[in-house]
Coordinates of C-alpha atoms in Angstrom, one line a residue:
M25 CA 131.5 12.7 -227.8
S26 CA 128.6 15.0 -228.4
T27 CA 125.9 15.7 -225.8
T28 CA 122.2 14.8 -226.1
K29 CA 121.4 18.4 -227.0
E30 CA 123.9 18.4 -229.8
Q31 CA 122.7 15.1 -231.1
D32 CA 119.1 16.3 -231.1
F33 CA 120.1 19.5 -232.9
L34 CA 121.9 17.5 -235.6
K35 CA 118.9 15.2 -236.1
K36 CA 116.6 18.1 -236.4
L37 CA 118.9 19.9 -238.8
G38 CA 119.2 16.7 -240.9
S39 CA 115.4 16.2 -241.0
K40 CA 114.9 19.8 -242.2
I41 CA 117.5 19.3 -245.0
R42 CA 115.8 16.0 -246.0
L43 CA 112.4 17.8 -246.0
Q44 CA 113.7 20.5 -248.3
R45 CA 115.3 17.9 -250.7
N46 CA 112.1 15.8 -250.7
E47 CA 109.9 18.9 -251.4
K48 CA 112.1 19.6 -254.4
K49 CA 111.8 16.0 -255.4
I50 CA 115.5 15.6 -255.6
S51 CA 117.0 12.2 -254.8
L52 CA 120.3 11.7 -252.9
N53 CA 121.8 10.5 -256.1
Q54 CA 120.6 13.5 -258.0
L55 CA 121.9 15.9 -255.4
A56 CA 125.3 14.1 -255.3
T57 CA 125.7 13.9 -259.1
Q58 CA 124.4 17.4 -260.0
F59 CA 126.0 19.4 -257.3
G60 CA 129.2 17.5 -256.4
F61 CA 128.3 16.1 -253.0
E62 CA 129.1 12.6 -251.8
K63 CA 125.9 10.6 -251.4
S64 CA 127.1 9.1 -248.1
S65 CA 127.9 12.5 -246.7
I66 CA 124.5 13.8 -247.4
S67 CA 122.9 10.7 -246.0
K68 CA 124.9 11.0 -242.8
L69 CA 124.0 14.7 -242.5
E70 CA 120.3 14.0 -243.0
N71 CA 120.4 11.2 -240.4
G72 CA 122.1 13.4 -237.8
K73 CA 125.2 11.3 -237.9
S74 CA 127.5 14.0 -239.2
N75 CA 128.3 17.6 -238.2
S76 CA 128.4 19.9 -241.2
T77 CA 130.4 23.1 -241.8
I78 CA 128.6 26.3 -242.5
L79 CA 130.0 26.2 -246.0
T80 CA 128.5 22.8 -246.7
L81 CA 125.1 24.1 -245.5
M82 CA 125.5 27.1 -247.7
K83 CA 126.2 24.9 -250.7
L84 CA 123.2 22.6 -249.9
S85 CA 120.9 25.7 -249.7
H86 CA 122.1 26.9 -253.1
A87 CA 121.8 23.4 -254.6
L88 CA 118.2 23.1 -253.2
N89 CA 117.5 26.7 -254.1
V90 CA 116.2 27.5 -250.6
P91 CA 117.4 30.1 -248.0
M92 CA 119.8 28.5 -245.5
E93 CA 117.5 29.7 -242.7
R94 CA 115.0 27.0 -243.7
F95 CA 117.3 24.5 -242.2
F96 CA 117.0 26.1 -238.8
H97 CA 113.3 27.0 -238.5

């Protein structure tokens, strides 16, 4: 079980990913279809319900055409 700090971090990370996706006007379906992600996996990540690997974050940053650092600032 994760700690409150870890849960807060995952929620903030997910919010920042969602923000970048929304700013690019890309739906969950579009992201999943165009870039080979599972819609449910992206949704869980954006909602702080899933812990992602660094490679998944790298792929998302490439798919959204943003530096990965944007997910952390």
